[in-house]
């Protein structure tokens, strides 16, 4: 009897153990299925988010490319380049030329724009340069001595373009250049920069250059001070060219020559932000 009871208890324990094992297996199976379902859901969510990120990146790149094309188009139409017409624009002694300095200012503040030069004493103007914004800087060595001749020559170089800058000759005294400069102002208005007047008044002080007695004497007569001239006493030195470059760039900006390109750049920044 006792032996039978032991067998009966053993069977019951086996059954209970088997049931527990089945229950544990079922629970583990459900847990595994839940984990697998959660993993699959996480993978699906990751893939959706990854696809959304790729789509957003593609959209940003599309907007960037579209906006960049708008900037390039605005530049090609409104600021295809700048052509300097004159002589001694890159005088070797100073190590930096007026065109190069103006190009650096435009590239830094607006947009990369090609800048080139045309020697008016030996002109070889290209078809492309004829589409550029002209900056006329005829010095005394290319002047026939008559006001009408100077204006006529400058108008030939401007060639009907509406946007241009005319730099006055940095030579002579206030009295000597009075009639020439009055005629230039009457002809070109705000597109004319009286370089002699600025350099002989505020130029040196604006960049904190020391002013010598010789500079003071020259400025009293309205002449370019020696402190802004090269050793030949005729061409500008590096400081003189820098001042001329700042004046040229600022006048272009004041006249709105960069507006369309800057507007396109603002649009670009909005689209890519």
PDB file of C-alpha atoms in Angstrom:
ATOM      1  CA  UNK A   1       0.000   0.000   0.000  1.00  0.00           C
ATOM      2  CA  UNK A   2       2.770   2.434   0.955  1.00  0.00           C
ATOM      3  CA  UNK A   3       4.607   1.515  -2.215  1.00  0.00           C
ATOM      4  CA  UNK A   4       1.544   2.200  -4.317  1.00  0.00           C
ATOM      5  CA  UNK A   5       1.113   5.581  -2.631  1.00  0.00           C
ATOM      6  CA  UNK A   6       4.675   6.509  -3.424  1.00  0.00           C
ATOM      7  CA  UNK A   7       4.144   5.635  -7.051  1.00  0.00           C
ATOM      8  CA  UNK A   8       0.912   7.620  -7.092  1.00  0.00           C
ATOM      9  CA  UNK A   9       2.646  10.656  -5.583  1.00  0.00           C
ATOM     10  CA  UNK A  10       5.503  10.347  -8.052  1.00  0.00           C
ATOM     11  CA  UNK A  11       3.051  10.285 -10.953  1.00  0.00           C
ATOM     12  CA  UNK A  12       1.274  13.331  -9.587  1.00  0.00           C
ATOM     13  CA  UNK A  13       4.592  15.183  -9.184  1.00  0.00           C
ATOM     14  CA  UNK A  14       5.578  14.271 -12.728  1.00  0.00           C
ATOM     15  CA  UNK A  15       2.245  15.491 -14.004  1.00  0.00           C
ATOM     16  CA  UNK A  16       2.548  18.722 -11.997  1.00  0.00           C
ATOM     17  CA  UNK A  17       6.116  19.213 -13.166  1.00  0.00           C
ATOM     18  CA  UNK A  18       5.116  18.539 -16.751  1.00  0.00           C
ATOM     19  CA  UNK A  19       2.235  20.970 -16.445  1.00  0.00           C
ATOM     20  CA  UNK A  20       4.557  23.584 -14.964  1.00  0.00           C
ATOM     21  CA  UNK A  21       7.023  23.023 -17.765  1.00  0.00           C
ATOM     22  CA  UNK A  22       4.267  23.331 -20.345  1.00  0.00           C
ATOM     23  CA  UNK A  23       3.040  26.489 -18.656  1.00  0.00           C
ATOM     24  CA  UNK A  24       6.562  27.930 -18.522  1.00  0.00           C
ATOM     25  CA  UNK A  25       7.096  27.021 -22.163  1.00  0.00           C
ATOM     26  CA  UNK A  26       3.826  28.681 -23.109  1.00  0.00           C
ATOM     27  CA  UNK A  27       4.709  31.802 -21.107  1.00  0.00           C
ATOM     28  CA  UNK A  28       8.192  31.934 -22.611  1.00  0.00           C
ATOM     29  CA  UNK A  29       6.707  31.398 -26.047  1.00  0.00           C
ATOM     30  CA  UNK A  30       4.303  34.292 -25.556  1.00  0.00           C
ATOM     31  CA  UNK A  31       7.126  36.455 -24.236  1.00  0.00           C
ATOM     32  CA  UNK A  32       9.296  35.556 -27.207  1.00  0.00           C
ATOM     33  CA  UNK A  33       6.468  36.303 -29.603  1.00  0.00           C
ATOM     34  CA  UNK A  34       5.847  39.612 -27.850  1.00  0.00           C
ATOM     35  CA  UNK A  35       9.545  40.436 -28.028  1.00  0.00           C
ATOM     36  CA  UNK A  36       9.660  39.476 -31.692  1.00  0.00           C
ATOM     37  CA  UNK A  37       6.589  41.581 -32.383  1.00  0.00           C
ATOM     38  CA  UNK A  38       8.137  44.497 -30.488  1.00  0.00           C
ATOM     39  CA  UNK A  39      11.397  44.068 -32.391  1.00  0.00           C
ATOM     40  CA  UNK A  40       9.594  43.931 -35.707  1.00  0.00           C
ATOM     41  CA  UNK A  41       7.645  47.048 -34.768  1.00  0.00           C
ATOM     42  CA  UNK A  42      10.888  48.809 -33.769  1.00  0.00           C
ATOM     43  CA  UNK A  43      12.535  47.778 -37.043  1.00  0.00           C
ATOM     44  CA  UNK A  44       9.535  49.006 -39.003  1.00  0.00           C
ATOM     45  CA  UNK A  45       9.519  52.293 -37.090  1.00  0.00           C
ATOM     46  CA  UNK A  46      13.277  52.712 -37.650  1.00  0.00           C
ATOM     47  CA  UNK A  47      12.860  52.033 -41.365  1.00  0.00           C
ATOM     48  CA  UNK A  48      10.019  54.548 -41.584  1.00  0.00           C
ATOM     49  CA  UNK A  49      12.053  57.175 -39.773  1.00  0.00           C
ATOM     50  CA  UNK A  50      15.125  56.407 -41.870  1.00  0.00           C
ATOM     51  CA  UNK A  51      13.063  56.747 -45.034  1.00  0.00           C
ATOM     52  CA  UNK A  52      11.645  60.043 -43.717  1.00  0.00           C
ATOM     53  CA  UNK A  53      15.161  61.304 -42.945  1.00  0.00           C
ATOM     54  CA  UNK A  54      16.364  60.349 -46.428  1.00  0.00           C
ATOM     55  CA  UNK A  55      13.345  62.009 -48.013  1.00  0.00           C
ATOM     56  CA  UNK A  56      13.894  65.150 -45.917  1.00  0.00           C
ATOM     57  CA  UNK A  57      17.585  65.194 -46.859  1.00  0.00           C
ATOM     58  CA  UNK A  58      16.683  64.761 -50.526  1.00  0.00           C
ATOM     59  CA  UNK A  59      14.172  67.600 -50.247  1.00  0.00           C
ATOM     60  CA  UNK A  60      16.734  69.841 -48.551  1.00  0.00           C
ATOM     61  CA  UNK A  61      19.285  69.024 -51.252  1.00  0.00           C
ATOM     62  CA  UNK A  62      16.702  69.745 -53.936  1.00  0.00           C
ATOM     63  CA  UNK A  63      15.850  73.089 -52.325  1.00  0.00           C
ATOM     64  CA  UNK A  64      19.546  73.867 -51.899  1.00  0.00           C
ATOM     65  CA  UNK A  65      20.318  73.053 -55.535  1.00  0.00           C
ATOM     66  CA  UNK A  66      17.305  75.034 -56.720  1.00  0.00           C
ATOM     67  CA  UNK A  67      18.241  78.016 -54.540  1.00  0.00           C
ATOM     68  CA  UNK A  68      21.902  77.809 -55.598  1.00  0.00           C
ATOM     69  CA  UNK A  69      20.794  77.839 -59.219  1.00  0.00           C
ATOM     70  CA  UNK A  70      18.753  80.961 -58.486  1.00  0.00           C
ATOM     71  CA  UNK A  71      21.816  82.663 -56.984  1.00  0.00           C
ATOM     72  CA  UNK A  72      23.996  81.679 -59.927  1.00  0.00           C
ATOM     73  CA  UNK A  73      21.374  82.901 -62.384  1.00  0.00           C
ATOM     74  CA  UNK A  74      20.986  86.230 -60.555  1.00  0.00           C
ATOM     75  CA  UNK A  75      24.759  86.663 -60.587  1.00  0.00           C
ATOM     76  CA  UNK A  76      25.058  85.773 -64.266  1.00  0.00           C
ATOM     77  CA  UNK A  77      22.412  88.335 -65.190  1.00  0.00           C
ATOM     78  CA  UNK A  78      23.053  91.143 -62.731  1.00  0.00           C
ATOM     79  CA  UNK A  79      26.700  90.679 -61.738  1.00  0.00           C
ATOM     80  CA  UNK A  80      28.367  88.582 -64.442  1.00  0.00           C
ATOM     81  CA  UNK A  81      31.695  90.269 -63.732  1.00  0.00           C
ATOM     82  CA  UNK A  82      33.476  93.585 -63.317  1.00  0.00           C
ATOM     83  CA  UNK A  83      35.781  95.033 -65.963  1.00  0.00           C
ATOM     84  CA  UNK A  84      38.240  97.778 -65.049  1.00  0.00           C
ATOM     85  CA  UNK A  85      39.186 100.125 -67.882  1.00  0.00           C
ATOM     86  CA  UNK A  86      42.302 102.208 -67.386  1.00  0.00           C
ATOM     87  CA  UNK A  87      46.087 102.121 -67.060  1.00  0.00           C
ATOM     88  CA  UNK A  88      48.430 101.216 -64.196  1.00  0.00           C
ATOM     89  CA  UNK A  89      45.612  99.375 -62.441  1.00  0.00           C
ATOM     90  CA  UNK A  90      48.079  96.884 -60.998  1.00  0.00           C
ATOM     91  CA  UNK A  91      51.137  99.031 -60.471  1.00  0.00           C
ATOM     92  CA  UNK A  92      53.920  96.593 -59.578  1.00  0.00           C
ATOM     93  CA  UNK A  93      55.420  98.571 -56.719  1.00  0.00           C
ATOM     94  CA  UNK A  94      52.390  98.298 -54.436  1.00  0.00           C
ATOM     95  CA  UNK A  95      51.917  94.541 -54.658  1.00  0.00           C
ATOM     96  CA  UNK A  96      48.117  94.763 -54.873  1.00  0.00           C
ATOM     97  CA  UNK A  97      45.931  96.090 -57.634  1.00  0.00           C
ATOM     98  CA  UNK A  98      42.661  97.979 -57.551  1.00  0.00           C
ATOM     99  CA  UNK A  99      40.778  95.232 -59.464  1.00  0.00           C
ATOM    100  CA  UNK A 100      42.086  92.508 -57.137  1.00  0.00           C
ATOM    101  CA  UNK A 101      41.081  94.473 -54.037  1.00  0.00           C
ATOM    102  CA  UNK A 102      37.581  95.176 -55.367  1.00  0.00           C
ATOM    103  CA  UNK A 103      37.198  91.516 -56.381  1.00  0.00           C
ATOM    104  CA  UNK A 104      38.110  90.445 -52.842  1.00  0.00           C
ATOM    105  CA  UNK A 105      35.489  92.781 -51.365  1.00  0.00           C
ATOM    106  CA  UNK A 106      32.768  91.531 -53.721  1.00  0.00           C
ATOM    107  CA  UNK A 107      33.651  87.869 -53.155  1.00  0.00           C
ATOM    108  CA  UNK A 108      33.709  88.354 -49.389  1.00  0.00           C
ATOM    109  CA  UNK A 109      30.458  90.298 -49.091  1.00  0.00           C
ATOM    110  CA  UNK A 110      28.348  89.315 -52.075  1.00  0.00           C
ATOM    111  CA  UNK A 111      29.231  86.446 -54.425  1.00  0.00           C
ATOM    112  CA  UNK A 112      32.196  85.150 -56.399  1.00  0.00           C
ATOM    113  CA  UNK A 113      32.432  87.374 -59.445  1.00  0.00           C
ATOM    114  CA  UNK A 114      35.186  87.502 -62.072  1.00  0.00           C
ATOM    115  CA  UNK A 115      37.109  90.767 -62.295  1.00  0.00           C
ATOM    116  CA  UNK A 116      39.309  91.637 -65.247  1.00  0.00           C
ATOM    117  CA  UNK A 117      41.140  94.621 -66.701  1.00  0.00           C
ATOM    118  CA  UNK A 118      41.267  96.347 -70.069  1.00  0.00           C
ATOM    119  CA  UNK A 119      44.210  98.629 -70.823  1.00  0.00           C
ATOM    120  CA  UNK A 120      42.676 101.650 -72.576  1.00  0.00           C
ATOM    121  CA  UNK A 121      46.016 102.419 -74.231  1.00  0.00           C
ATOM    122  CA  UNK A 122      46.016  99.004 -75.910  1.00  0.00           C
ATOM    123  CA  UNK A 123      42.443  97.705 -75.633  1.00  0.00           C
ATOM    124  CA  UNK A 124      41.621  94.068 -76.320  1.00  0.00           C
ATOM    125  CA  UNK A 125      38.129  93.861 -74.910  1.00  0.00           C
ATOM    126  CA  UNK A 126      36.432  90.470 -75.137  1.00  0.00           C
ATOM    127  CA  UNK A 127      32.758  89.867 -75.880  1.00  0.00           C
ATOM    128  CA  UNK A 128      32.346  88.610 -72.313  1.00  0.00           C
ATOM    129  CA  UNK A 129      33.901  91.737 -70.816  1.00  0.00           C
ATOM    130  CA  UNK A 130      31.355  93.795 -72.731  1.00  0.00           C
ATOM    131  CA  UNK A 131      28.654  92.243 -70.545  1.00  0.00           C
ATOM    132  CA  UNK A 132      30.526  93.080 -67.332  1.00  0.00           C
ATOM    133  CA  UNK A 133      29.922  96.011 -65.026  1.00  0.00           C
ATOM    134  CA  UNK A 134      32.497  98.603 -66.162  1.00  0.00           C
ATOM    135  CA  UNK A 135      34.652 100.633 -63.788  1.00  0.00           C
ATOM    136  CA  UNK A 136      36.347 103.426 -65.733  1.00  0.00           C
ATOM    137  CA  UNK A 137      39.603 104.734 -64.296  1.00  0.00           C
ATOM    138  CA  UNK A 138      41.297 106.826 -66.966  1.00  0.00           C
ATOM    139  CA  UNK A 139      44.393 108.536 -65.601  1.00  0.00           C
ATOM    140  CA  UNK A 140      46.295 111.500 -66.980  1.00  0.00           C
ATOM    141  CA  UNK A 141      48.454 109.246 -69.170  1.00  0.00           C
ATOM    142  CA  UNK A 142      45.384 108.267 -71.223  1.00  0.00           C
ATOM    143  CA  UNK A 143      43.756 111.707 -71.334  1.00  0.00           C
ATOM    144  CA  UNK A 144      43.916 114.019 -74.328  1.00  0.00           C
ATOM    145  CA  UNK A 145      43.634 117.066 -72.051  1.00  0.00           C
ATOM    146  CA  UNK A 146      40.110 118.089 -73.086  1.00  0.00           C
ATOM    147  CA  UNK A 147      36.976 117.609 -71.019  1.00  0.00           C
ATOM    148  CA  UNK A 148      34.867 116.667 -74.045  1.00  0.00           C
ATOM    149  CA  UNK A 149      37.493 114.163 -75.148  1.00  0.00           C
ATOM    150  CA  UNK A 150      37.584 112.550 -71.708  1.00  0.00           C
ATOM    151  CA  UNK A 151      33.814 112.213 -71.431  1.00  0.00           C
ATOM    152  CA  UNK A 152      33.520 110.944 -75.010  1.00  0.00           C
ATOM    153  CA  UNK A 153      36.169 108.277 -74.400  1.00  0.00           C
ATOM    154  CA  UNK A 154      34.552 107.171 -71.142  1.00  0.00           C
ATOM    155  CA  UNK A 155      31.131 106.925 -72.769  1.00  0.00           C
ATOM    156  CA  UNK A 156      32.626 104.724 -75.486  1.00  0.00           C
ATOM    157  CA  UNK A 157      33.920 102.384 -72.806  1.00  0.00           C
ATOM    158  CA  UNK A 158      30.609 102.371 -70.925  1.00  0.00           C
ATOM    159  CA  UNK A 159      29.002 101.354 -74.234  1.00  0.00           C
ATOM    160  CA  UNK A 160      25.414 102.041 -73.225  1.00  0.00           C
ATOM    161  CA  UNK A 161      25.474  99.910 -70.075  1.00  0.00           C
ATOM    162  CA  UNK A 162      23.234 101.310 -67.334  1.00  0.00           C
ATOM    163  CA  UNK A 163      25.367 100.086 -64.455  1.00  0.00           C
ATOM    164  CA  UNK A 164      28.876 101.463 -64.246  1.00  0.00           C
ATOM    165  CA  UNK A 165      31.295 103.432 -62.072  1.00  0.00           C
ATOM    166  CA  UNK A 166      33.555 106.281 -63.174  1.00  0.00           C
ATOM    167  CA  UNK A 167      36.546 107.055 -60.979  1.00  0.00           C
ATOM    168  CA  UNK A 168      37.959 110.544 -61.189  1.00  0.00           C
ATOM    169  CA  UNK A 169      41.648 111.043 -61.882  1.00  0.00           C
ATOM    170  CA  UNK A 170      43.774 111.103 -58.703  1.00  0.00           C
ATOM    171  CA  UNK A 171      45.889 113.958 -59.983  1.00  0.00           C
ATOM    172  CA  UNK A 172      46.158 117.749 -59.915  1.00  0.00           C
ATOM    173  CA  UNK A 173      44.967 120.254 -57.347  1.00  0.00           C
ATOM    174  CA  UNK A 174      41.461 121.327 -56.383  1.00  0.00           C
ATOM    175  CA  UNK A 175      41.758 124.378 -58.595  1.00  0.00           C
ATOM    176  CA  UNK A 176      43.328 122.555 -61.535  1.00  0.00           C
ATOM    177  CA  UNK A 177      40.676 119.837 -61.616  1.00  0.00           C
ATOM    178  CA  UNK A 178      37.666 121.984 -60.766  1.00  0.00           C
ATOM    179  CA  UNK A 179      36.121 122.191 -64.256  1.00  0.00           C
ATOM    180  CA  UNK A 180      36.929 118.619 -65.171  1.00  0.00           C
ATOM    181  CA  UNK A 181      35.338 117.256 -62.008  1.00  0.00           C
ATOM    182  CA  UNK A 182      32.273 119.493 -62.332  1.00  0.00           C
ATOM    183  CA  UNK A 183      31.720 118.180 -65.868  1.00  0.00           C
ATOM    184  CA  UNK A 184      32.175 114.578 -64.712  1.00  0.00           C
ATOM    185  CA  UNK A 185      29.656 115.033 -61.897  1.00  0.00           C
ATOM    186  CA  UNK A 186      27.164 116.636 -64.273  1.00  0.00           C
ATOM    187  CA  UNK A 187      27.584 113.777 -66.768  1.00  0.00           C
ATOM    188  CA  UNK A 188      27.580 110.774 -64.413  1.00  0.00           C
ATOM    189  CA  UNK A 189      26.000 111.918 -61.137  1.00  0.00           C
ATOM    190  CA  UNK A 190      26.218 109.343 -58.350  1.00  0.00           C
ATOM    191  CA  UNK A 191      28.051 106.929 -60.634  1.00  0.00           C
ATOM    192  CA  UNK A 192      31.048 109.275 -60.509  1.00  0.00           C
ATOM    193  CA  UNK A 193      33.524 109.089 -57.621  1.00  0.00           C
ATOM    194  CA  UNK A 194      35.728 112.137 -57.119  1.00  0.00           C
ATOM    195  CA  UNK A 195      38.778 110.173 -56.054  1.00  0.00           C
ATOM    196  CA  UNK A 196      41.072 113.180 -55.801  1.00  0.00           C
ATOM    197  CA  UNK A 197      38.716 115.010 -53.455  1.00  0.00           C
ATOM    198  CA  UNK A 198      38.302 112.092 -51.064  1.00  0.00           C
ATOM    199  CA  UNK A 199      41.958 111.112 -50.978  1.00  0.00           C
ATOM    200  CA  UNK A 200      43.020 114.715 -50.415  1.00  0.00           C
ATOM    201  CA  UNK A 201      40.589 115.252 -47.518  1.00  0.00           C
ATOM    202  CA  UNK A 202      39.396 112.259 -45.484  1.00  0.00           C
ATOM    203  CA  UNK A 203      41.475 109.466 -47.004  1.00  0.00           C
ATOM    204  CA  UNK A 204      44.442 109.178 -44.672  1.00  0.00           C
ATOM    205  CA  UNK A 205      42.443 109.851 -41.508  1.00  0.00           C
ATOM    206  CA  UNK A 206      39.847 107.194 -42.449  1.00  0.00           C
ATOM    207  CA  UNK A 207      42.471 104.446 -42.157  1.00  0.00           C
ATOM    208  CA  UNK A 208      44.426 106.103 -39.337  1.00  0.00           C
ATOM    209  CA  UNK A 209      47.574 106.827 -41.342  1.00  0.00           C
ATOM    210  CA  UNK A 210      50.081 109.280 -39.823  1.00  0.00           C
ATOM    211  CA  UNK A 211      49.879 112.629 -41.628  1.00  0.00           C
ATOM    212  CA  UNK A 212      53.183 114.419 -42.299  1.00  0.00           C
ATOM    213  CA  UNK A 213      53.767 118.091 -43.019  1.00  0.00           C
ATOM    214  CA  UNK A 214      54.191 117.221 -46.698  1.00  0.00           C
ATOM    215  CA  UNK A 215      50.814 115.471 -46.613  1.00  0.00           C
ATOM    216  CA  UNK A 216      49.225 118.517 -44.959  1.00  0.00           C
ATOM    217  CA  UNK A 217      50.721 120.851 -47.560  1.00  0.00           C
ATOM    218  CA  UNK A 218      49.439 118.722 -50.435  1.00  0.00           C
ATOM    219  CA  UNK A 219      45.966 118.378 -48.924  1.00  0.00           C
ATOM    220  CA  UNK A 220      45.766 122.149 -48.399  1.00  0.00           C
ATOM    221  CA  UNK A 221      45.915 122.481 -52.197  1.00  0.00           C
ATOM    222  CA  UNK A 222      43.529 119.573 -52.718  1.00  0.00           C
ATOM    223  CA  UNK A 223      46.277 117.281 -54.006  1.00  0.00           C
ATOM    224  CA  UNK A 224      46.718 113.594 -53.219  1.00  0.00           C
ATOM    225  CA  UNK A 225      49.056 113.474 -50.189  1.00  0.00           C
ATOM    226  CA  UNK A 226      52.435 111.727 -50.631  1.00  0.00           C
ATOM    227  CA  UNK A 227      51.357 109.218 -47.981  1.00  0.00           C
ATOM    228  CA  UNK A 228      48.899 107.733 -50.499  1.00  0.00           C
ATOM    229  CA  UNK A 229      51.221 107.805 -53.515  1.00  0.00           C
ATOM    230  CA  UNK A 230      53.882 105.428 -54.776  1.00  0.00           C
ATOM    231  CA  UNK A 231      57.492 106.602 -54.913  1.00  0.00           C
ATOM    232  CA  UNK A 232      56.956 107.930 -58.451  1.00  0.00           C
ATOM    233  CA  UNK A 233      54.575 110.518 -57.012  1.00  0.00           C
ATOM    234  CA  UNK A 234      51.973 109.680 -59.665  1.00  0.00           C
ATOM    235  CA  UNK A 235      50.433 106.271 -59.026  1.00  0.00           C
ATOM    236  CA  UNK A 236      48.676 105.294 -55.822  1.00  0.00           C
ATOM    237  CA  UNK A 237      50.444 103.148 -53.256  1.00  0.00           C
ATOM    238  CA  UNK A 238      48.842 100.188 -51.489  1.00  0.00           C
ATOM    239  CA  UNK A 239      46.930 102.385 -49.022  1.00  0.00           C
ATOM    240  CA  UNK A 240      45.707 104.578 -51.866  1.00  0.00           C
ATOM    241  CA  UNK A 241      44.482 101.563 -53.822  1.00  0.00           C
ATOM    242  CA  UNK A 242      42.750 100.157 -50.747  1.00  0.00           C
ATOM    243  CA  UNK A 243      40.861 103.417 -50.251  1.00  0.00           C
ATOM    244  CA  UNK A 244      39.927 103.496 -53.935  1.00  0.00           C
ATOM    245  CA  UNK A 245      38.724  99.889 -53.693  1.00  0.00           C
ATOM    246  CA  UNK A 246      36.548 100.595 -50.648  1.00  0.00           C
ATOM    247  CA  UNK A 247      35.079 103.658 -52.345  1.00  0.00           C
ATOM    248  CA  UNK A 248      34.321 101.677 -55.497  1.00  0.00           C
ATOM    249  CA  UNK A 249      32.719  98.772 -53.651  1.00  0.00           C
ATOM    250  CA  UNK A 250      30.679 101.038 -51.369  1.00  0.00           C
ATOM    251  CA  UNK A 251      29.360 103.076 -54.285  1.00  0.00           C
ATOM    252  CA  UNK A 252      28.350  99.912 -56.149  1.00  0.00           C
ATOM    253  CA  UNK A 253      26.494  98.792 -53.042  1.00  0.00           C
ATOM    254  CA  UNK A 254      24.820 102.176 -52.540  1.00  0.00           C
ATOM    255  CA  UNK A 255      23.639 102.172 -56.152  1.00  0.00           C
ATOM    256  CA  UNK A 256      22.043  98.748 -55.652  1.00  0.00           C
ATOM    257  CA  UNK A 257      24.269  96.848 -58.051  1.00  0.00           C
ATOM    258  CA  UNK A 258      24.312  93.842 -55.697  1.00  0.00           C
ATOM    259  CA  UNK A 259      20.642  93.853 -54.673  1.00  0.00           C
ATOM    260  CA  UNK A 260      19.383  91.065 -56.921  1.00  0.00           C
ATOM    261  CA  UNK A 261      22.233  88.729 -55.994  1.00  0.00           C
ATOM    262  CA  UNK A 262      21.891  89.465 -52.277  1.00  0.00           C
ATOM    263  CA  UNK A 263      18.137  88.867 -52.510  1.00  0.00           C
ATOM    264  CA  UNK A 264      18.779  85.500 -54.170  1.00  0.00           C
ATOM    265  CA  UNK A 265      21.276  84.631 -51.432  1.00  0.00           C
ATOM    266  CA  UNK A 266      18.688  85.495 -48.751  1.00  0.00           C
ATOM    267  CA  UNK A 267      16.232  83.203 -50.528  1.00  0.00           C
ATOM    268  CA  UNK A 268      18.894  80.495 -50.595  1.00  0.00           C
ATOM    269  CA  UNK A 269      19.476  80.794 -46.835  1.00  0.00           C
ATOM    270  CA  UNK A 270      15.731  80.557 -46.162  1.00  0.00           C
ATOM    271  CA  UNK A 271      15.344  77.428 -48.285  1.00  0.00           C
ATOM    272  CA  UNK A 272      18.289  75.556 -46.798  1.00  0.00           C
ATOM    273  CA  UNK A 273      17.666  76.534 -43.170  1.00  0.00           C
TER     274      UNK A 273
END
